[in-house]
Coordinates of C-alpha atoms in Angstrom, one line a residue:
M1 CA -12.6 -8.5 -8.4
E2 CA -14.6 -8.2 -5.0
T3 CA -17.2 -5.5 -5.3
Y4 CA -18.6 -6.1 -1.8
G5 CA -22.3 -5.7 -3.1
N6 CA -21.6 -1.9 -3.9
P7 CA -23.1 -1.0 -7.2
V8 CA -20.5 1.9 -7.5
L9 CA -17.7 -0.5 -7.7
E10 CA -19.8 -2.9 -10.0
R11 CA -20.1 0.1 -12.6
L12 CA -16.3 0.3 -12.8
P13 CA -15.0 -0.2 -16.3
L14 CA -12.6 -3.1 -17.1
H15 CA -9.7 -0.9 -17.8
L16 CA -9.9 0.3 -14.1
K17 CA -10.7 -2.9 -12.5
R18 CA -7.1 -4.0 -13.4
F19 CA -5.6 -1.8 -10.9
I20 CA -7.6 -3.3 -8.0
V21 CA -5.8 -5.8 -5.9
P22 CA -7.6 -8.0 -2.9
Q23 CA -6.9 -6.4 0.5
Y24 CA -5.7 -9.6 2.1
Y25 CA -6.8 -8.6 5.7
E26 CA -5.1 -11.5 7.3
R27 CA -1.5 -10.0 6.2
Y28 CA -1.9 -6.8 8.8
T29 CA 0.0 -7.7 11.7
A30 CA -0.6 -7.0 15.5
I31 CA 1.9 -4.3 15.1
D32 CA 0.2 -2.9 12.0
Q33 CA -3.2 -2.8 14.1
A34 CA -1.2 -0.9 16.8
V35 CA 0.0 1.5 14.4
W36 CA -3.4 2.2 13.0
R37 CA -4.8 2.3 16.6
Y38 CA -2.1 4.8 17.7
V39 CA -2.7 7.1 14.6
M40 CA -6.4 7.2 14.7
R41 CA -6.5 8.0 18.7
Q42 CA -4.3 10.9 18.2
N43 CA -6.4 12.0 15.2
Y44 CA -9.4 11.5 17.0
A45 CA -8.4 13.4 19.9
Y46 CA -6.7 16.2 18.0
L47 CA -8.7 16.9 15.0
R48 CA -12.0 17.5 16.8
D49 CA -10.3 21.2 17.1
I50 CA -8.8 22.0 14.0
A51 CA -10.6 19.7 11.3
Y52 CA -13.5 20.8 9.3
Y53 CA -16.6 20.1 11.2
P54 CA -17.8 16.8 9.4
Y55 CA -14.6 15.1 9.9
I56 CA -15.4 13.2 13.4
P57 CA -19.0 12.1 12.3
G58 CA -17.5 11.6 8.9
L59 CA -15.2 8.8 10.4
R60 CA -18.4 6.9 11.4
K61 CA -20.1 7.5 8.1
A62 CA -17.1 5.9 6.2
G63 CA -17.4 2.7 8.5
L64 CA -14.0 3.4 10.1
S65 CA -13.0 2.4 13.7
I66 CA -10.1 3.6 15.8
E67 CA -9.6 -0.1 17.2
Q68 CA -8.8 -1.7 14.0
I69 CA -7.6 -1.2 10.4
P70 CA -10.7 -1.0 8.1
D71 CA -12.0 -3.9 6.1
L72 CA -13.1 -3.0 2.8
R73 CA -16.4 -4.7 3.3
A74 CA -17.3 -2.8 6.0
M75 CA -16.2 0.3 4.3
N76 CA -18.2 -0.3 1.3
D77 CA -21.3 -1.2 3.4
S78 CA -21.0 2.6 4.7
L79 CA -19.8 4.4 1.6
K80 CA -22.5 3.0 -0.7
Q81 CA -25.2 4.6 1.5
I82 CA -23.6 8.0 0.3
G83 CA -23.0 6.8 -3.3
W84 CA -19.4 6.0 -3.1
G85 CA -17.0 3.2 -2.8
A86 CA -13.6 2.0 -2.1
A87 CA -11.2 -0.3 -3.6
T88 CA -7.5 -1.4 -2.8
V89 CA -4.8 -0.9 -5.1
D90 CA -1.1 -1.6 -5.1
G91 CA 0.7 1.8 -3.8
F92 CA 0.7 4.6 -6.4
I93 CA -1.1 4.4 -9.6
P94 CA -1.0 6.5 -12.6
P95 CA -2.4 10.0 -11.9
A96 CA -4.9 9.7 -14.7
A97 CA -6.0 6.3 -13.5
F98 CA -6.5 8.1 -9.9
M99 CA -8.3 10.7 -11.4
E100 CA -10.7 8.3 -13.3
F101 CA -11.4 6.6 -10.1
Q102 CA -12.3 9.7 -8.4
A103 CA -14.5 10.5 -11.2
Y104 CA -16.6 7.2 -10.8
R105 CA -17.0 8.0 -7.1
V106 CA -14.3 5.4 -6.1
L107 CA -11.6 6.0 -3.2
V108 CA -8.6 4.1 -4.2
V109 CA -6.9 3.0 -0.9
A110 CA -3.5 1.6 -0.9
A111 CA -3.6 -1.8 0.8
D112 CA -0.6 -1.5 2.8
I113 CA 0.1 0.4 6.2
R114 CA 3.3 2.4 7.0
Q115 CA 5.9 1.0 9.1
I116 CA 6.2 2.2 12.6
E117 CA 9.3 4.4 11.6
H118 CA 7.1 6.4 9.4
I119 CA 4.0 6.6 11.9
E120 CA 3.9 10.4 11.5
Y121 CA 4.3 10.6 7.6
T122 CA 4.7 8.2 5.1
P123 CA 6.4 8.6 1.7
A124 CA 4.0 6.1 0.1
P125 CA 0.2 5.8 -0.1
D126 CA -1.3 3.8 2.7
I127 CA -4.5 2.6 4.3
I128 CA -4.4 5.2 7.0
H129 CA -3.8 8.1 4.5
E130 CA -6.5 6.9 2.0
S131 CA -9.2 5.8 4.4
S132 CA -8.7 8.0 7.5
G133 CA -8.0 11.1 5.2
H134 CA -10.1 11.0 2.2
A135 CA -13.1 8.8 3.3
P136 CA -14.7 10.8 6.3
I137 CA -14.7 14.1 4.2
I138 CA -16.7 13.0 1.3
G139 CA -20.0 12.7 3.7
E140 CA -20.0 16.5 2.8
P141 CA -21.9 16.7 -0.4
E142 CA -20.4 19.9 -1.8
Y143 CA -17.1 18.4 -1.2
A144 CA -17.8 15.1 -2.7
E145 CA -19.0 16.8 -5.8
Y146 CA -15.9 18.5 -6.1
L147 CA -13.8 15.6 -5.7
Q148 CA -16.0 13.8 -8.4
Y149 CA -15.8 16.9 -10.6
F150 CA -11.9 17.1 -10.2
G151 CA -11.7 13.5 -11.3
E152 CA -13.7 14.2 -14.6
I153 CA -11.5 17.0 -15.6
G154 CA -8.4 15.1 -14.4
T155 CA -9.2 12.2 -16.8
K156 CA -8.9 14.8 -19.6
A157 CA -5.6 16.3 -18.7
M158 CA -2.7 16.0 -21.2
F159 CA 0.5 14.3 -20.0
S160 CA 4.0 15.0 -21.2
E161 CA 6.7 12.0 -21.7
K162 CA 8.4 13.2 -18.5
D163 CA 5.4 13.1 -16.4
F164 CA 5.4 8.9 -17.1
E165 CA 9.1 8.8 -16.2
L166 CA 8.4 10.8 -12.9
Y167 CA 5.5 8.6 -11.9
E168 CA 7.4 5.5 -12.2
A169 CA 10.6 7.1 -10.3
I170 CA 8.3 8.3 -7.3
R171 CA 6.4 4.9 -7.3
N172 CA 9.8 3.1 -7.2
L173 CA 11.1 5.3 -4.5
S174 CA 8.2 5.1 -2.4
I175 CA 8.3 1.2 -2.5
L176 CA 11.9 1.1 -1.5
K177 CA 11.5 3.6 1.4
E178 CA 8.7 1.4 2.8
S179 CA 10.5 -1.9 2.2
N180 CA 12.5 -3.4 5.2
R181 CA 14.8 -5.2 2.5
T182 CA 16.1 -2.0 0.8
T183 CA 19.8 -1.3 1.0
A184 CA 21.3 2.1 1.2
E185 CA 22.7 1.7 -2.3
Q186 CA 19.3 0.9 -3.6
L187 CA 17.6 3.9 -1.9
A188 CA 20.5 6.3 -3.0
A189 CA 20.2 5.2 -6.6
A190 CA 16.4 5.5 -6.6
E191 CA 16.7 9.1 -5.0
K192 CA 19.2 10.3 -7.6
Q193 CA 17.3 8.8 -10.5
L194 CA 14.0 10.8 -9.0
T195 CA 16.2 13.8 -8.6
V196 CA 17.7 13.7 -12.1
I197 CA 14.1 13.3 -13.6
Q198 CA 12.7 16.4 -11.5
D199 CA 15.5 18.6 -12.5
N200 CA 14.9 17.9 -16.3
M201 CA 11.0 17.9 -16.4
G202 CA 10.8 21.2 -18.7
E203 CA 7.6 23.2 -18.7
P204 CA 4.8 21.5 -16.4
S205 CA 2.1 19.7 -18.4
E206 CA -1.5 20.1 -17.7
M207 CA -1.7 17.0 -15.6
A208 CA 1.5 18.6 -13.5
L209 CA -0.3 21.7 -13.0
L210 CA -3.6 19.9 -12.3
S211 CA -1.7 17.7 -9.6
R212 CA -0.7 20.8 -7.8
L213 CA -4.3 22.2 -7.5
H214 CA -5.3 18.6 -6.3
W215 CA -2.3 18.8 -3.9
W216 CA -3.1 22.1 -2.4
T217 CA -6.8 21.1 -2.1
V218 CA -7.8 17.4 -1.8
E219 CA -4.4 16.6 -0.1
Y220 CA -3.3 19.8 1.8
G221 CA -6.3 22.1 1.8
L222 CA -7.4 24.4 4.6
I223 CA -11.0 25.9 4.8
G224 CA -12.6 28.9 6.4
T225 CA -10.5 32.1 7.0
I226 CA -6.8 32.9 7.0
A227 CA -7.0 33.7 10.7
N228 CA -8.9 30.9 11.5
P229 CA -8.6 28.0 9.1
K230 CA -9.8 24.2 9.5
I231 CA -8.0 21.0 7.9
Y232 CA -9.9 19.3 5.2
G233 CA -6.9 17.9 3.1
A234 CA -6.3 14.3 3.5
G235 CA -2.7 14.5 3.6
L236 CA -3.0 16.7 6.8
L237 CA -5.7 14.5 8.4
S238 CA -4.0 11.5 8.1
S239 CA -0.4 13.0 9.3
I240 CA -0.4 13.0 13.0
G241 CA 3.0 15.2 12.7
E242 CA 2.0 17.9 10.1
S243 CA -1.7 18.1 11.3
A244 CA -0.2 19.8 14.3
S245 CA 2.9 21.5 12.7
C246 CA 0.9 23.0 9.7
M247 CA -1.2 25.1 11.9
R248 CA 2.0 27.2 13.6
I249 CA 2.1 30.8 12.6
E250 CA 5.6 30.1 10.8
V251 CA 3.7 28.0 8.1
P252 CA 2.1 30.6 5.8
K253 CA -1.5 30.4 5.0
L254 CA -2.3 31.9 1.5
P255 CA -5.9 32.6 -0.1
Y256 CA -6.4 29.9 -2.4
C257 CA -6.8 30.8 -6.1
L258 CA -5.3 30.0 -9.3
S259 CA -1.9 31.4 -8.4
A260 CA -1.5 28.1 -6.4
L261 CA -0.3 26.8 -9.8
A262 CA 2.8 28.5 -9.2
Y263 CA 3.8 26.4 -6.2
S264 CA 5.2 23.0 -6.9
Y265 CA 5.5 20.5 -4.1
D266 CA 7.6 17.8 -2.5
I267 CA 5.7 14.7 -1.3
T268 CA 8.5 13.8 1.1
K269 CA 8.9 16.9 3.2
P270 CA 6.3 19.2 5.3
Q271 CA 4.6 21.8 3.1
P272 CA 6.2 25.1 3.4
Q273 CA 2.9 26.9 2.9
L274 CA -0.7 26.0 2.5
F275 CA -3.7 27.6 1.0
V276 CA -7.1 28.5 2.4
T277 CA -10.5 28.4 0.5
P278 CA -13.5 30.4 2.0
D279 CA -15.7 27.3 1.0
F280 CA -15.9 24.4 -1.4
K281 CA -18.0 26.3 -4.0
H282 CA -14.7 28.4 -4.6
L283 CA -12.7 25.1 -5.3
R284 CA -14.7 24.5 -8.2
H285 CA -14.6 28.0 -9.4
V286 CA -10.7 27.9 -9.4
L287 CA -10.8 24.4 -11.2
D288 CA -13.0 25.7 -13.9
Q289 CA -10.7 28.7 -14.5
F290 CA -7.9 26.2 -15.1
A291 CA -10.0 23.9 -17.1
D292 CA -10.8 26.5 -19.5
T293 CA -7.1 26.7 -20.4
M294 CA -6.8 22.9 -20.9
S295 CA -6.7 21.1 -24.3
F296 CA -9.8 19.4 -24.0
R297 CA -11.8 22.5 -23.9
I298 CA -9.6 24.8 -26.3
G299 CA -8.5 21.7 -28.8
G300 CA -6.6 23.3 -31.6
K301 CA -2.9 23.6 -32.8
I302 CA -2.1 23.9 -29.1
G303 CA -4.0 20.7 -28.3
L304 CA -2.1 18.9 -31.1
E305 CA 1.5 20.0 -30.0
K306 CA 0.6 18.7 -26.6
A307 CA -0.6 15.4 -27.8
I308 CA 2.7 14.9 -29.9
A309 CA 4.8 15.8 -27.1
C310 CA 3.2 13.2 -24.9
K311 CA 4.2 10.3 -26.9
N312 CA 1.5 8.1 -25.6
P313 CA -2.0 7.5 -27.0
C314 CA -4.1 10.8 -26.9
T315 CA -7.3 11.6 -28.6
L316 CA -8.3 14.3 -31.0
V317 CA -11.9 15.2 -31.6
Y318 CA -13.1 16.8 -34.8
S319 CA -16.0 19.4 -35.0
S320 CA -18.0 16.8 -36.4
G321 CA -17.7 14.7 -33.2
L322 CA -15.3 12.0 -34.8
Q323 CA -12.6 11.0 -32.2
V324 CA -9.1 9.8 -33.4
T325 CA -7.2 8.0 -30.8
G326 CA -3.5 7.1 -31.3
V327 CA 0.1 8.4 -30.8
F328 CA 0.2 11.5 -32.8
Q329 CA 3.2 12.8 -34.9
A330 CA 3.7 16.4 -36.7
G331 CA 1.2 16.4 -39.3
I332 CA 0.8 19.8 -41.4
A333 CA -0.1 23.2 -39.7
S334 CA 0.4 26.7 -40.1
T335 CA -1.7 29.0 -37.7
E336 CA -4.3 26.0 -37.8
I337 CA -4.2 22.2 -38.2
Q338 CA -4.1 21.2 -41.8
Y339 CA -3.6 17.4 -41.5
I340 CA -3.5 15.2 -38.7
K341 CA -1.1 12.0 -38.6
T342 CA -0.7 8.9 -36.1
V343 CA 2.0 6.3 -36.1
G344 CA 0.9 2.7 -34.8
P345 CA -2.5 1.4 -33.5
T346 CA -5.3 3.8 -34.1
A347 CA -9.0 3.9 -33.3
L348 CA -12.0 5.9 -34.5
A349 CA -14.7 6.7 -32.3
Y350 CA -17.9 8.7 -31.6
A351 CA -19.1 9.8 -28.1
D352 CA -16.5 7.7 -26.6
K353 CA -17.6 4.4 -28.3
Q354 CA -15.4 2.8 -31.0
L355 CA -16.8 2.8 -34.6
E356 CA -17.5 -0.6 -35.7
G357 CA -14.5 -1.8 -38.1
H358 CA -12.1 1.3 -37.1
G359 CA -10.1 -0.3 -34.1
K360 CA -6.7 -0.4 -33.5
T361 CA -6.3 -3.8 -35.3
Y362 CA -7.6 -2.3 -38.5
H363 CA -5.8 1.0 -38.3
A364 CA -2.6 -0.7 -37.1
A365 CA 0.0 1.3 -39.3
G366 CA -1.6 4.5 -38.2
F367 CA -3.9 7.2 -39.6
G368 CA -3.9 10.4 -41.5
S369 CA -6.6 12.8 -42.6
P370 CA -7.0 16.6 -43.6
V371 CA -8.6 19.2 -41.3
G372 CA -10.6 22.1 -42.6
L373 CA -13.0 23.4 -45.2
L374 CA -12.9 22.6 -49.1
L375 CA -11.7 25.3 -51.2
D376 CA -14.2 28.0 -51.7
A377 CA -16.6 26.3 -49.6
E378 CA -19.3 28.2 -47.7
K379 CA -19.9 25.6 -45.1
A380 CA -17.9 22.8 -43.5
M381 CA -18.2 19.5 -45.3
E382 CA -19.5 17.8 -41.9
N383 CA -22.7 19.9 -42.5
F384 CA -23.3 19.0 -46.3
D385 CA -26.6 17.9 -47.2
E386 CA -27.2 15.8 -50.2
A387 CA -27.3 18.4 -52.6
D388 CA -24.1 19.8 -51.3
L389 CA -22.4 16.4 -51.7
E390 CA -23.7 16.0 -55.2
R391 CA -22.4 19.5 -56.0
Y392 CA -19.0 18.5 -54.9
G393 CA -19.0 15.1 -56.5
I394 CA -19.2 13.3 -53.4
E395 CA -21.2 10.3 -54.5
I396 CA -21.3 6.5 -53.6
D397 CA -18.9 4.6 -56.3
E398 CA -18.0 7.9 -58.0
R399 CA -14.6 9.4 -58.4
A400 CA -14.3 12.6 -56.2
F401 CA -11.7 15.1 -56.4
L402 CA -11.5 17.2 -53.3
T403 CA -9.3 20.2 -52.8
F404 CA -8.9 21.6 -49.3
A405 CA -8.1 25.2 -48.4
S406 CA -5.2 24.2 -47.3
G407 CA -3.9 22.8 -50.5
I408 CA -4.5 19.1 -49.5
E409 CA -5.9 17.2 -52.5
V410 CA -8.0 13.8 -51.9
R411 CA -8.5 11.9 -55.2
G412 CA -10.5 8.6 -55.1
V413 CA -13.5 6.6 -55.4
V414 CA -16.1 7.2 -52.6
R415 CA -17.2 3.9 -51.2
S416 CA -19.0 4.9 -48.1
I417 CA -20.2 7.9 -45.9
V418 CA -20.6 7.8 -42.1
R419 CA -23.0 10.1 -40.5
Q420 CA -23.7 10.5 -36.8
N421 CA -26.3 12.9 -35.3
Q422 CA -26.8 14.7 -38.7
K423 CA -23.0 15.2 -39.4
I424 CA -20.6 13.5 -41.7
Q425 CA -17.9 12.2 -39.9
L426 CA -15.8 9.8 -42.3
I427 CA -15.7 9.3 -46.0
T428 CA -13.9 6.0 -47.3
L429 CA -12.3 6.1 -50.7
S430 CA -10.6 3.5 -52.5
P431 CA -8.5 3.5 -54.5
C432 CA -7.4 6.9 -53.2
Q433 CA -4.3 9.2 -53.4
V434 CA -3.8 12.2 -51.0
V435 CA -1.3 14.9 -52.0
D436 CA -0.2 18.3 -50.3
S437 CA -0.1 20.3 -53.5
K438 CA 2.1 22.9 -52.1
T439 CA 4.9 20.6 -51.3
C440 CA 4.0 17.7 -53.6
Q441 CA 4.3 15.3 -50.9
I442 CA 2.4 12.3 -51.0
L443 CA 0.4 11.7 -47.9
F444 CA -1.6 8.5 -49.0
D445 CA -0.8 6.3 -52.1
P446 CA -3.6 3.7 -53.7
E447 CA -1.0 0.8 -53.0
W448 CA -1.5 1.3 -49.3
G449 CA -5.3 0.2 -49.4
T450 CA -8.4 2.0 -48.3
Y451 CA -8.3 5.6 -47.3
D452 CA -10.7 6.6 -44.6
M453 CA -11.1 10.4 -44.6
A454 CA -12.1 12.0 -41.1
V455 CA -14.3 15.0 -41.8
G456 CA -14.4 18.1 -39.6
E457 CA -13.6 21.8 -40.0
K458 CA -11.9 22.0 -36.6
I459 CA -10.1 20.0 -33.8
V460 CA -12.3 21.0 -31.0
S461 CA -10.7 18.9 -28.1
V462 CA -7.5 17.0 -27.3
F463 CA -7.1 14.8 -24.3
C464 CA -4.7 12.0 -23.0
G465 CA -5.8 8.5 -23.3
A466 CA -8.4 6.8 -25.4
A467 CA -11.8 7.8 -26.4
D468 CA -13.2 4.3 -25.8
K469 CA -10.8 3.1 -23.2
E470 CA -12.5 -0.3 -23.1
A471 CA -11.9 -1.3 -26.5
Y472 CA -8.5 0.7 -27.0
E473 CA -6.7 -0.2 -23.6
Q474 CA -7.5 -3.8 -23.1
G475 CA -4.2 -5.8 -22.3
T476 CA -2.7 -2.6 -21.2
A477 CA -0.3 -3.8 -18.2
V478 CA -0.1 -2.0 -14.8
S479 CA 3.4 -0.8 -13.6
A480 CA 5.7 -3.7 -13.5
T481 CA 7.1 -2.3 -10.0
R482 CA 5.5 -3.9 -7.4
T483 CA 5.0 -3.2 -3.7
V484 CA 7.1 -5.4 -1.4
I485 CA 5.5 -7.6 1.1
Q486 CA 7.4 -7.2 4.3
E487 CA 9.0 -10.2 5.6
L488 CA 9.4 -10.8 9.5
D489 CA 12.5 -12.2 10.7
P490 CA 12.3 -14.3 13.9
Q491 CA 12.9 -11.0 16.1
S492 CA 10.1 -9.4 14.1
R493 CA 7.6 -12.5 14.7
A494 CA 8.4 -12.5 18.3
K495 CA 7.7 -8.7 18.7
D496 CA 4.5 -9.1 16.7
Q497 CA 3.2 -11.9 18.9
L498 CA 4.0 -9.8 22.0
Y499 CA 1.7 -7.1 20.4
G500 CA -0.8 -9.8 19.8
M501 CA -0.8 -10.6 23.4
I502 CA -1.2 -6.9 24.3
R503 CA -4.0 -6.5 22.1
K504 CA -5.8 -9.7 23.3
K505 CA -5.2 -8.2 27.0
R506 CA -6.9 -5.1 26.1
I507 CA -10.1 -6.7 24.8
G508 CA -10.1 -9.1 27.3
E509 CA -9.1 -12.5 25.8
E510 CA -5.9 -12.8 27.5
R511 CA -6.2 -13.9 31.1
D512 CA -3.1 -16.3 31.5
V513 CA -0.6 -13.4 31.5
T514 CA -0.6 -10.4 33.8
L515 CA 0.0 -6.8 32.5
A516 CA 3.3 -6.8 34.6
E517 CA 4.4 -9.8 33.0
I518 CA 3.8 -8.1 29.5
Y519 CA 5.6 -5.2 30.6
H520 CA 8.7 -7.1 31.8
S521 CA 8.8 -8.9 28.4
I522 CA 8.9 -5.7 26.8
K523 CA 11.7 -4.4 28.7
R524 CA 13.7 -7.7 28.6
D525 CA 13.3 -8.4 24.8
F526 CA 12.2 -4.9 23.2
P527 CA 13.4 -2.2 25.7
I528 CA 13.1 0.8 23.2
D529 CA 9.6 0.1 21.7
W530 CA 7.8 3.0 22.7
L531 CA 4.7 2.1 21.1
A532 CA 4.3 -1.3 23.1
Y533 CA 5.2 0.7 26.3
I534 CA 2.2 3.3 25.4
E535 CA -0.4 0.4 24.9
T536 CA 0.7 -1.1 28.1
L537 CA 0.5 2.2 30.1
E538 CA -2.8 2.9 28.8
M539 CA -3.9 -0.3 30.3
A540 CA -2.1 0.0 33.5
I541 CA -4.0 3.7 33.8
H542 CA -7.4 2.3 33.2
D543 CA -6.5 -0.6 35.8
E544 CA -5.4 1.9 38.3
D545 CA -2.3 0.2 38.7
L546 CA -0.5 3.3 39.3
P547 CA 2.9 1.9 40.4
L548 CA 3.2 -0.1 37.1
A549 CA 2.0 3.1 35.4
D550 CA 4.9 5.2 36.9
E551 CA 7.5 2.5 36.0
I552 CA 6.3 2.3 32.5
E553 CA 6.5 6.4 32.2
K554 CA 10.1 6.2 33.6
Q555 CA 11.2 3.6 30.9
L556 CA 9.4 6.1 28.2
Q557 CA 11.3 9.1 29.6
D558 CA 14.5 7.0 29.4
I559 CA 13.7 6.4 25.8
I560 CA 13.1 10.0 25.1
N561 CA 16.4 10.8 26.7
A562 CA 18.2 8.4 24.2
H563 CA 16.2 9.1 21.2
Q564 CA 15.0 12.8 21.1
H565 CA 13.3 12.3 17.8
L566 CA 10.6 10.2 19.6
T567 CA 9.9 12.7 22.2
K568 CA 6.5 14.2 20.4
L569 CA 5.2 10.5 19.8
I570 CA 5.6 9.5 23.1
L571 CA 4.4 12.5 25.1
D572 CA 1.3 12.5 22.9
G573 CA 0.8 8.8 23.6
V574 CA 1.2 9.3 27.3
H575 CA -1.1 12.4 27.3
L576 CA -3.8 10.6 25.8
A577 CA -3.4 7.6 27.9
K578 CA -3.8 9.8 31.0
N579 CA -6.7 11.9 29.8
D580 CA -8.6 9.2 28.1
Q581 CA -10.1 11.8 25.5
I582 CA -11.4 8.9 23.4
A583 CA -14.0 7.9 25.7
L584 CA -15.2 11.3 26.0
L585 CA -15.3 11.7 22.0
L586 CA -17.0 8.5 21.7
G587 CA -19.9 9.7 23.9
E588 CA -20.5 13.0 22.1

């Protein structure tokens, strides 16, 4: 993995590095560069008045140029100066991974760029959204801290099984929409699949709700007052269409608070309302309000139920500090958890580091253990001193008979006692039998081997994923659905060569072909390519070739007459070419 000499990237754990892909800068075509340039010129000119004030200087801080798609090396050279980094990934990555990158102060940048057909708004993550949207604003310290803190909270959020299905469906649809090889049948099938999943999600999970807060702040947030809001959300900053339309009075502006959780969102449509925060400190306050309701802070039976519903590896944390990672099944519980149970590979850890000898290979068949106090005990077993252990008959190589207040009985020979930070966390017994005396159910039999009993009065935290991700998640695969690399047919290659010629003409590298000849090539071979005309018009005005400029404008008007949906894109491009606002802005 290329780290570009950025220590922020060098510190990334291995389980995140597997999502990173090379940028392959040479794959960007001349058309791609023109798309980037058009969007950035429009953003640069328009957002100066409606974006939160650090945006324009933030572009420079992030190592971004309006003239060319950013190179990740240049971005990292700039971002590392403010303690951040950037890495390229393949489209949508799982929300938990996205959040964890954010917690490590790394912006994940989709390596691809939108097609010209999606120049105003892309259904898939792309380098315009991630770099020109997210990167400039992180130069603001309070916002950068919020972004990192959100990532830390997000890594703990509980998923539901449906969330995983929804992620794969959204990723698949976004890839199909951006591919020039997708058939109408494939698109219809993917849209139908997504609709079916969305209509049957059930109660939203912690991650689903947290994603809403992320959407209405990081992606589509406004800051200031209801009467005079400014844009700071990356989705708006990178959308030349919605950054304008969102400021209309018809789009309601609501005060940002926890009630934003009630508003779901659709990534394929303009947002029906937006939320305004008075400042970035308020964002953290609202996030903390929600975090106080999450399983990683409250634990208990509610957290265990969410872990069971997840059907993917989660971590339960005992009050002793012992962490149990695995796929949880229903154990024994009334008002409180009495016995936990996992199925399949399970690992034990402390302070997010796997305990030696207690990895998922050793606990390959699952794990089960009581939770709670011993019967008539005055204090939790995790706090027992040597006298307490002796009083309850818990001594090495001696047979112990432990009865929990829940009715669970553990009978066996004690082989070892593990302490961490002056708390007992694990007692190993062999041979051992564990029985629920209330139901006479055998929970562990001596024939099954050695019994490792977790120690703790309560489950104080539950979160999605592994405690020690490096140890537990080795070999975990990323999504099998990959972004499609666009293939250029002969006509597309010819168009790209023409765009390359336009680009060279603008920077003074093409002297053998006149601007008029380029214009006539566009008119002959690609008569409705509005972006090629806009770039040529810009040069004609700059060269004071007014007859050619007038002729190009007439061609653009003909395109508007035949293709009304292109009206705003064309008129915005003409306006900017005539007013040369970029030169003025660069001189600020």
